Coordinates of C-alpha atoms in Angstrom, one line a residue:
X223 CA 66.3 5.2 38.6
X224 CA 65.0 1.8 39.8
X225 CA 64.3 -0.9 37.1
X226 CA 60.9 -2.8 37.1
X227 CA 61.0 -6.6 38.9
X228 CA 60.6 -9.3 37.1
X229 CA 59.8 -12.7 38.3
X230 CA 60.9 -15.5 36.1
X231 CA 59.2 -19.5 36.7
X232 CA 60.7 -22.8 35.3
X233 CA 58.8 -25.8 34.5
X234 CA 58.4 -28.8 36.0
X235 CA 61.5 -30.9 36.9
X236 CA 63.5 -27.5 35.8
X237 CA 65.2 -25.1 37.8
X238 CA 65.5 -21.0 37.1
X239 CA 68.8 -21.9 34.7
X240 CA 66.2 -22.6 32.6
X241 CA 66.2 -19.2 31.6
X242 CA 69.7 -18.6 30.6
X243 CA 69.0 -17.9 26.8
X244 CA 67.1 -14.6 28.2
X245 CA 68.9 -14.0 31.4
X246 CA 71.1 -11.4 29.8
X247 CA 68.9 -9.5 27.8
X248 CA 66.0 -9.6 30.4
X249 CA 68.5 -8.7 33.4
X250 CA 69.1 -5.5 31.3
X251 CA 66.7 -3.9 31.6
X252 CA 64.9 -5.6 34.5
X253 CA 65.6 -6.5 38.4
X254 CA 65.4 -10.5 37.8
X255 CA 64.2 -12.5 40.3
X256 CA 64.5 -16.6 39.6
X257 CA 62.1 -18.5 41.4
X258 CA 62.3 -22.3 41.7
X259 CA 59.7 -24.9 42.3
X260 CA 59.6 -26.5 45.7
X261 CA 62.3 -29.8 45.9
X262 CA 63.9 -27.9 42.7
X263 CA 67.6 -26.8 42.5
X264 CA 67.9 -24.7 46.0
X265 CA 64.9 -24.5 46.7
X266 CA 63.5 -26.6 49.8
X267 CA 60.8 -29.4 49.0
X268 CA 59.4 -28.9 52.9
X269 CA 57.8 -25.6 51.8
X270 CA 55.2 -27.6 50.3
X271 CA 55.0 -31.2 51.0
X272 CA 53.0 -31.9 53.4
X273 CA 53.1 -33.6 57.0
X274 CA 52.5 -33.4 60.2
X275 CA 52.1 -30.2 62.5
X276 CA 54.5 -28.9 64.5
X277 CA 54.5 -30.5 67.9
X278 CA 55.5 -28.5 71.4
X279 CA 58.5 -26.9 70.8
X280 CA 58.6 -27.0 67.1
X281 CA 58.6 -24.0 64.7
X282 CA 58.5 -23.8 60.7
X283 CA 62.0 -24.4 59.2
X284 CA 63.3 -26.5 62.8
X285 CA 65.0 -29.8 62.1
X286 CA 67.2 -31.4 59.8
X287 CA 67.4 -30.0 56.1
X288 CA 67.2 -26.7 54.4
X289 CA 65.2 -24.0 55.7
X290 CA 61.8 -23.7 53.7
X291 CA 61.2 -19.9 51.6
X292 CA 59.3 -17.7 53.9
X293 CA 55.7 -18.1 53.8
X294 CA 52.4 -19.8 55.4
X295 CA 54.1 -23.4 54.8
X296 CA 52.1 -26.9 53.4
X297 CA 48.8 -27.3 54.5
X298 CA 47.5 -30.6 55.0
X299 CA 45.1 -31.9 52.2
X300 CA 46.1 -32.0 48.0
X301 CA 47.8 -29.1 47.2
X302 CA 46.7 -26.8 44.8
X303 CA 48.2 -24.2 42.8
X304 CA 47.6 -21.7 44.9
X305 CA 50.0 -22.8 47.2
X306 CA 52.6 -22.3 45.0
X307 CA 51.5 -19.0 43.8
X308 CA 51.8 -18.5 48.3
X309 CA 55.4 -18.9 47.8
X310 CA 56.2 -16.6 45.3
X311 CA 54.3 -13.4 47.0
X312 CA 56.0 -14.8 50.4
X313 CA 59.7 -14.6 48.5
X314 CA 58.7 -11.4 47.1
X315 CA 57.2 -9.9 50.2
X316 CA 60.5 -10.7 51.7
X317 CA 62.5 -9.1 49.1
X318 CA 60.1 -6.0 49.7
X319 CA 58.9 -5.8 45.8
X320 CA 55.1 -5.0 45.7
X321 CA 54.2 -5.2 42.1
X322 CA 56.0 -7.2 39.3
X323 CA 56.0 -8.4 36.1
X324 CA 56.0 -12.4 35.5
X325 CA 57.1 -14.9 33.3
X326 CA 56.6 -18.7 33.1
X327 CA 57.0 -21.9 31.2
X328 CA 55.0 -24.8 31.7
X329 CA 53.7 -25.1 35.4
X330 CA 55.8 -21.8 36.3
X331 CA 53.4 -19.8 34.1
X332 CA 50.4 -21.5 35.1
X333 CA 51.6 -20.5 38.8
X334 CA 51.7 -16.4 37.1
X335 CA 48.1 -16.9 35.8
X336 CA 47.1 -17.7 39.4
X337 CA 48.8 -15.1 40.7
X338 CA 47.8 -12.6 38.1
X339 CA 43.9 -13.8 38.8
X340 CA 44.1 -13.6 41.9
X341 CA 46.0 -10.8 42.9
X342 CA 45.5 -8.3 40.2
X343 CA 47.0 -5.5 42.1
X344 CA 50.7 -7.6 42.6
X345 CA 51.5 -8.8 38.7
X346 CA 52.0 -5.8 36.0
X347 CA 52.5 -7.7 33.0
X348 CA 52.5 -11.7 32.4
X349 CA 53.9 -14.0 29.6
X350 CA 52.8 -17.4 29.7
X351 CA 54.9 -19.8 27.8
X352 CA 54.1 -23.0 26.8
X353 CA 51.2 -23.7 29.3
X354 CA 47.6 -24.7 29.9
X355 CA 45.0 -23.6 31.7
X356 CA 44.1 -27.2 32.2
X357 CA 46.8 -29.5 31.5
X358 CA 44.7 -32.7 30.1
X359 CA 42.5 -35.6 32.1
X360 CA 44.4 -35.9 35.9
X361 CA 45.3 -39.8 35.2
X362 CA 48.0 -39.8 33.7
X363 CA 49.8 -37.0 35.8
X364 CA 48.4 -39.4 39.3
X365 CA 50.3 -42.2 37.5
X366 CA 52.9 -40.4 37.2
X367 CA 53.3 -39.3 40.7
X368 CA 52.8 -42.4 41.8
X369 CA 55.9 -43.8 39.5
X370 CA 58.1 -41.0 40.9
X371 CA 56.9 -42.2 44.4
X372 CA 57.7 -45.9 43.4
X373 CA 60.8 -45.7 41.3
X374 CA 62.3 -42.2 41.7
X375 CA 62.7 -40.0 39.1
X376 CA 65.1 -41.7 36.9
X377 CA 63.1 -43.5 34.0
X378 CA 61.0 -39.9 33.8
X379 CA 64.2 -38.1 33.8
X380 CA 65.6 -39.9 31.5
X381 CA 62.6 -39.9 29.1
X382 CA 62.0 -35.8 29.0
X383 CA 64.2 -34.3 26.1
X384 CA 60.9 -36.5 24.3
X385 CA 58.3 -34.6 25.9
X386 CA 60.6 -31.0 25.8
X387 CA 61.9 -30.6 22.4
X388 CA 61.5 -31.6 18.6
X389 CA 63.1 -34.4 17.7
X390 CA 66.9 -34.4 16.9
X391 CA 67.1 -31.2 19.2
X392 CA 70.5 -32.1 21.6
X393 CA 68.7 -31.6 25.4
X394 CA 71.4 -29.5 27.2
X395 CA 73.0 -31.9 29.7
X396 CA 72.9 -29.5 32.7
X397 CA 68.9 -29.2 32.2
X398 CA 68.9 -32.9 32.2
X399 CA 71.7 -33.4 35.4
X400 CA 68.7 -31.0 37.2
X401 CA 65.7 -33.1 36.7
X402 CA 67.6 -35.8 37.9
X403 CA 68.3 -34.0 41.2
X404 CA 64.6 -33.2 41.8
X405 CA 63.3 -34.4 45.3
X406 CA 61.0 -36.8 43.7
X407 CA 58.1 -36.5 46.8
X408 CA 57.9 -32.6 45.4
X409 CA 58.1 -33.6 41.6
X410 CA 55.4 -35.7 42.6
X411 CA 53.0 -33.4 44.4
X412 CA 53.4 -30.6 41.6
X413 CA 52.3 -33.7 39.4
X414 CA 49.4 -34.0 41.6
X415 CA 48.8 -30.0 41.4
X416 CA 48.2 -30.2 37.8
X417 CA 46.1 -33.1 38.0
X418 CA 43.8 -30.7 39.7
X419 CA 44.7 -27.8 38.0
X420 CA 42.0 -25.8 36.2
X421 CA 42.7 -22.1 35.5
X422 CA 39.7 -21.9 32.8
X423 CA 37.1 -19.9 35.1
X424 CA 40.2 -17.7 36.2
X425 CA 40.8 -16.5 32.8
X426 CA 38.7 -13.5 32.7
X427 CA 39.9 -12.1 35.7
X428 CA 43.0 -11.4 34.4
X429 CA 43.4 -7.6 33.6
X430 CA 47.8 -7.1 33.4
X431 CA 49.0 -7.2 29.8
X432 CA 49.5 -10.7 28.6
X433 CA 51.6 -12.5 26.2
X434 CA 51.1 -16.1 25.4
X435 CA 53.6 -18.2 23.3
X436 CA 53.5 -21.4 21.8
X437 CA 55.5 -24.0 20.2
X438 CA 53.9 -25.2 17.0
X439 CA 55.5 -28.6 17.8
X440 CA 54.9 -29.0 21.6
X441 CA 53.5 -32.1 22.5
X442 CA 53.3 -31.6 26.0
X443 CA 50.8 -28.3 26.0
X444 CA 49.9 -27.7 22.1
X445 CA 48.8 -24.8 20.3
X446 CA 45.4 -25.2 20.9
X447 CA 46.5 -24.7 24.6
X448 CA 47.7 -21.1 24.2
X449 CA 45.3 -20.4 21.6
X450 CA 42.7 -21.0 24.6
X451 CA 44.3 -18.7 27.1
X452 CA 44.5 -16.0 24.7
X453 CA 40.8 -16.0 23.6
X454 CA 40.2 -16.2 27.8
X455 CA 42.4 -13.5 28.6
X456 CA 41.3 -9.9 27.4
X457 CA 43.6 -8.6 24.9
X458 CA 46.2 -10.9 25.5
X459 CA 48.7 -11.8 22.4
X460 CA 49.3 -15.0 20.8
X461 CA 52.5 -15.8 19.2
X462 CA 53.0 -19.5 17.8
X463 CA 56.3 -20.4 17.1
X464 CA 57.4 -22.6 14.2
X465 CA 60.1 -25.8 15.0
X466 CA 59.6 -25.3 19.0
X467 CA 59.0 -27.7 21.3
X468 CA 57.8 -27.4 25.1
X469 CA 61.2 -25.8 25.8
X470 CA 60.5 -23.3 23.3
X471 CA 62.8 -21.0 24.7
X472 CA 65.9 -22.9 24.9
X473 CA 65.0 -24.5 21.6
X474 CA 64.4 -20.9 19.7
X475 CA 65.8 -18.4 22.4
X476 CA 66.4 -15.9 20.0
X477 CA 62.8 -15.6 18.8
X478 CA 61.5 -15.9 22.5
X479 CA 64.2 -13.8 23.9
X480 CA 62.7 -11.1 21.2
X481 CA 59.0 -11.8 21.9
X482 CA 59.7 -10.9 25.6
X483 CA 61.1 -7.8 25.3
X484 CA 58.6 -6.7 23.0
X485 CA 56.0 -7.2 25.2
X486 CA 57.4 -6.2 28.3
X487 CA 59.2 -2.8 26.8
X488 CA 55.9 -1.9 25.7
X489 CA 54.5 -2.4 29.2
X490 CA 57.0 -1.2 31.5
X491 CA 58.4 2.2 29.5
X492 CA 61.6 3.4 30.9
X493 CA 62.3 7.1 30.8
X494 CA 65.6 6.9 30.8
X495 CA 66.1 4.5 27.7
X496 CA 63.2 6.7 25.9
X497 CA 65.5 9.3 26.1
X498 CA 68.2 7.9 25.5
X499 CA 67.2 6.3 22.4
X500 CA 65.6 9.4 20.9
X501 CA 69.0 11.0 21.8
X502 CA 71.4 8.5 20.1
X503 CA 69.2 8.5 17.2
X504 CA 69.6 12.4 16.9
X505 CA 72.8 12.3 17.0
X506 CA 74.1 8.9 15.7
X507 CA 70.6 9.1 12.9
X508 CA 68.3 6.2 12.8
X509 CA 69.9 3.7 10.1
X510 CA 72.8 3.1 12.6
X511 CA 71.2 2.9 15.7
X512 CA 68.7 0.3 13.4
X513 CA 72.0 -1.5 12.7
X514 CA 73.0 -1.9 16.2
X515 CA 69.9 -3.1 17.5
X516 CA 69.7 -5.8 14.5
X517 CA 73.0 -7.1 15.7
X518 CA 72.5 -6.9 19.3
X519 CA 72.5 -10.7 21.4
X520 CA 71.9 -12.0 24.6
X521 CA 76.2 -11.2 25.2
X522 CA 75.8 -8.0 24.1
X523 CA 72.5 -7.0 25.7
X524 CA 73.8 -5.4 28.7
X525 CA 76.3 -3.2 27.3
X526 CA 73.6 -1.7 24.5
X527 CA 71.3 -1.3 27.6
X528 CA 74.0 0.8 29.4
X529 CA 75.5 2.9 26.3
X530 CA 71.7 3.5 25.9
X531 CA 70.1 4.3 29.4
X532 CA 73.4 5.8 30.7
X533 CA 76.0 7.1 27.4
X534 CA 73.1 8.3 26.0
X535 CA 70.0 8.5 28.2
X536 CA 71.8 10.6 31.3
X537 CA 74.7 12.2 29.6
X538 CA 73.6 12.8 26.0
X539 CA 69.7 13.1 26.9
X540 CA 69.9 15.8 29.4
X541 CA 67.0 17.7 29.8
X542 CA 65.1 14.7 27.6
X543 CA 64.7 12.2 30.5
X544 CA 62.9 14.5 32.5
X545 CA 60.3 15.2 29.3
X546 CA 60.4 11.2 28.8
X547 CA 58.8 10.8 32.1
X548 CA 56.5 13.1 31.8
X549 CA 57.9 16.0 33.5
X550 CA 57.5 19.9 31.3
X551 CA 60.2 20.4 29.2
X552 CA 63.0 22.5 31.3
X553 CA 64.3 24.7 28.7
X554 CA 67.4 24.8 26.2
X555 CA 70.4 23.5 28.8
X556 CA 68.8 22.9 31.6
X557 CA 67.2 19.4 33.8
X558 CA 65.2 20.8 36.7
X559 CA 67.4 23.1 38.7
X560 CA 70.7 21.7 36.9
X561 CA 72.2 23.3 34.3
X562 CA 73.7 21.0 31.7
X563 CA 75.5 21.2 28.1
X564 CA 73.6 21.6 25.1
X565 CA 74.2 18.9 22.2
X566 CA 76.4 21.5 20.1
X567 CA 78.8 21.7 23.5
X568 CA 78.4 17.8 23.7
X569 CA 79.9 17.2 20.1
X570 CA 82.9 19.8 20.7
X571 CA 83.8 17.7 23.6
X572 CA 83.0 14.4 22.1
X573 CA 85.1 15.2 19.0
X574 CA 88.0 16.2 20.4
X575 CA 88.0 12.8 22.8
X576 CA 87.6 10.9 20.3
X577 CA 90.6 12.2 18.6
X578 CA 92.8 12.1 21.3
X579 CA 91.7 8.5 21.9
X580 CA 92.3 7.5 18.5
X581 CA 89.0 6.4 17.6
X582 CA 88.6 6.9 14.2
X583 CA 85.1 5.0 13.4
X584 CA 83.3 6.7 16.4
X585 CA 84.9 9.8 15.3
X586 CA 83.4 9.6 11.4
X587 CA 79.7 8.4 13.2
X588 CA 80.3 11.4 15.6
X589 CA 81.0 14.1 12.8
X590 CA 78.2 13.4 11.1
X591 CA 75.9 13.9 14.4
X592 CA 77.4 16.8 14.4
X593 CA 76.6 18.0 11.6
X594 CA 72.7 16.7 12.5
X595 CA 73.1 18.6 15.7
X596 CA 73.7 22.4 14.0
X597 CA 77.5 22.3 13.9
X598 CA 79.0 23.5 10.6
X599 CA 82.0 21.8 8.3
X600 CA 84.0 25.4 9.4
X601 CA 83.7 24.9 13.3
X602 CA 84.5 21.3 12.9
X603 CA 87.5 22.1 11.6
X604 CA 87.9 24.7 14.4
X605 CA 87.8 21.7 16.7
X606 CA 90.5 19.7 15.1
X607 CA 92.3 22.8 15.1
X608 CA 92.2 22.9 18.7
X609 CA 92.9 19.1 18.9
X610 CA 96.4 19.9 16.8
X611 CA 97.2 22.1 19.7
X612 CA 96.0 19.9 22.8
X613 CA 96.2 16.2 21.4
X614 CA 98.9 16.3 18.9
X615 CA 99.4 17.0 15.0
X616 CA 99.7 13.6 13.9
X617 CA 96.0 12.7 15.8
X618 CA 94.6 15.8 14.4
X619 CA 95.9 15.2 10.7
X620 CA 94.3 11.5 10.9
X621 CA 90.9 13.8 12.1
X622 CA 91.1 16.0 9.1
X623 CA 90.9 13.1 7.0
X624 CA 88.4 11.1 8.7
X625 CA 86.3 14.2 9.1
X626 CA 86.7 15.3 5.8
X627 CA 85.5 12.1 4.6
X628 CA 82.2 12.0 6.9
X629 CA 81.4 15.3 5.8
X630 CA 81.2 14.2 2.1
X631 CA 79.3 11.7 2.7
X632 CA 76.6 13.1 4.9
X633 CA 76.8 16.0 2.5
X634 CA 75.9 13.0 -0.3
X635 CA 72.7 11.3 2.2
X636 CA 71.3 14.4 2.2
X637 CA 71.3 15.3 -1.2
X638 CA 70.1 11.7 -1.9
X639 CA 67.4 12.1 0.6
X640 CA 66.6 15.7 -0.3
X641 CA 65.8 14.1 -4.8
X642 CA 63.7 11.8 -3.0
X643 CA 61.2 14.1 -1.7
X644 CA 61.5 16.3 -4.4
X645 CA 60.5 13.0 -6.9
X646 CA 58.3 12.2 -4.2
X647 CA 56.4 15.4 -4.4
X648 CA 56.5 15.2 -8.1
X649 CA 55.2 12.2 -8.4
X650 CA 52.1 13.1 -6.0
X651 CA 51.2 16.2 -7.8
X652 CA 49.2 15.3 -10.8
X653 CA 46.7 13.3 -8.3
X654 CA 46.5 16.2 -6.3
X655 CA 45.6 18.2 -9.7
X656 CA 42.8 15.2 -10.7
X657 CA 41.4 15.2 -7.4
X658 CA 41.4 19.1 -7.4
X659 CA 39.5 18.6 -10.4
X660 CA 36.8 16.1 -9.4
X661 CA 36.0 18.6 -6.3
X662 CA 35.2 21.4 -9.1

């Protein structure tokens, strides 16, 4: 089943490896495609400094130098924004994605508002991050340019951990070894884009679900910043984030890395983790699955999204994907025209791998689905049985013990669970007998 695209911007004097806090937990559940800035990391500054036309003889990416991304090329006059936003639908067009979802920081989200304003029908889902829709008065960014011109990028190199993070945050040294290797003519025109840049009559015309996030202690676009995209984007969220500077997501990736799956999960549904998660939670019950997902990091990411989209979601889920994506339900043991095990089938098989593999955790977590899935104490114990035959005694008298184990405490959760409702219902009958009464 294809995943969703997912286009992810840096910010000025960055490259895509600005990203790699989220890259793993994004990249799992999402096609990720990093996009730099022109003159940034790989990507060539020709694409949108401008100069002269091509004489006789003379096509677009000819000469000396890198070849420029795809697209209609600089134009002569200031450039705009929308020239970047060119370049991203030309590398996507070239990739063959129609629509995606987008995420920015800084100048790399304003270029997703653009887009998102403009081409309503491309960008599914947005989150700005730390970004304005008008990034201050355009003097100070034209003096800026004009340093870069005059000096090269050093001193502002040098001086950006001030402007990107709180103070006493340590600036990773390969996001500082990048700015210095900008092509300062480019760093200087995308200073010169957002000293023209206004996005504040734009707002309104984005329609794709949008999250904004800010860091409470970012100098460079400050709260009041997001809080004005939000108000100026329909039903776009606002989350502020305490000790965070412009970097906010390297400087809190955790928090940022959670914010964005949030909002692009709820966005972008997948069928096949629907499923599977409603089917490890049947089996496995929700306080582990709860567990697992509390401890889950950017490392671990990827394998959680394959046990659940593929352990759980096409093997365990069955019939359930189908349902998730909104197909009719296709009967006990059945996907469409396949027929497949029920969950009772699953656990026999299950079990008895588990105890020829040794596996004695997964095999207490897996008796107890079990036992959630109709299986009784008796035809467990048929199964290790069977697995005394097949795997060997030894592995099957280890099973016994682990199982019998499992069973007494599942046998103890649901007792516990089965006084709570009984209190519970207690406890909520005399108000049902006073209200009874006030209705006579």
């Amino acid at each position: 089943m294809p995943r969703p695209h997912l286009v992810l911007a840096p910010s000025l004097g960055t490259t895509h490896t600005l990203w790699a806090p989220q890259l793993s937990a994004l990249s799992a559940r999402f096609e990720v495609i990093p996009w730099n800035l022109p003159g940034h990391g790989d990507a060539p500054a020709s694409a949108l400094i401008p100069g002269p036309g091509p004489g006789p003889g003379q096509g677009q990416g000819q000469g000396q130098g890198p070849e420029p991304e795809p697209g209609p090329g600089p134009k002569s006059g200031p450039a705009r924004i929308e020239a970047l936003g060119e370049l991203v639908l030309a590398r996507l067009d070239a990739l063959g994605v129609g629509r995606f979802a987008f995420a920015g920081v800084s100048l790399g989200a304003a270029v997703g508002a653009w887009l998102a304003a403009h081409h309503p029908e491309r960008v599914e889902s947005l989150a700005l991050l730390c970004t304005s829709a008008h990034f201050g008065p355009p003097e100070p960014w034209a003096e800026r340019a004009a340093a870069v011109r005059a000096g090269g990028l050093g001193a502002v190199a040098d001086s950006a951990p001030d402007r990107w993070f709180t103070p006493g945050f340590p600036a990773p040294g390969n996001l500082l070894a990048e700015h210095h290797r900008v092509d300062p003519e480019a760093y200087a025109v995308c200073c010169e884009i957002l000293a023209g840049l206004d996005l504040r009559p734009d707002l309104a015309r984005i329609t794709a679900p949008t999250l904004v996030l800010a860091g409470r202690d970012d100098t460079a676009t400050p709260p009041p910043h997001a809080r004005e995209l939000a108000d100026g984007i329909r039903d776009a969220q606002l989350v502020e984030l305490p000790r965070a500077g412009h970097l906010a997501n390297v400087e809190r990736p955790r928090a940022v890395t959670e914010a964005l799956l949030q909002h692009f999960t709820s966005t972008h549904p997948d069928p096949l983790r629907q499923a599977g998660e409603s089917a490890r939670r049947s089996v496995l019950g929700d306080a582990h699955v709860d567990r697992a997902q509390a401890r889950t990091t950017p490392f671990t990411a990827r394998f959680q999204d394959f046990i659940t989209r593929y352990a759980w979601g096409e093997i365990w889920g069955g019939s359930d994907v189908e349902v998730a994506a909104g197909g009719e339900v296709p009967g006990p043991g059945r996907a469409g025209d396949r027929a497949t095990l029920d969950r009772r089938t699953r656990s026999v098989i299950t079990l008895t791998a588990l105890v020829a593999g040794g596996h004695k955790d997964e095999l207490a977590l897996h008796v107890k689905g079990a036992l959630r899935g109709g299986l009784s104490p008796d035809e467990i114990a048929d199964v290790l049985l069977q697995c005394a035959v097949y795997c060997s005694v030894p592995a099957a008298n280890s099973a016994f013990a682990v199982a019998e184990r499992a069973i007494s405490e599942y046998a103890a959760q649901e007792a516990s669970h089965g006084a709570d409702h009984v209190q519970a219902a207690h406890r909520a009958a005399p108000e049902q007998t006073r209200t009874d009464g006030e209705d006579d």
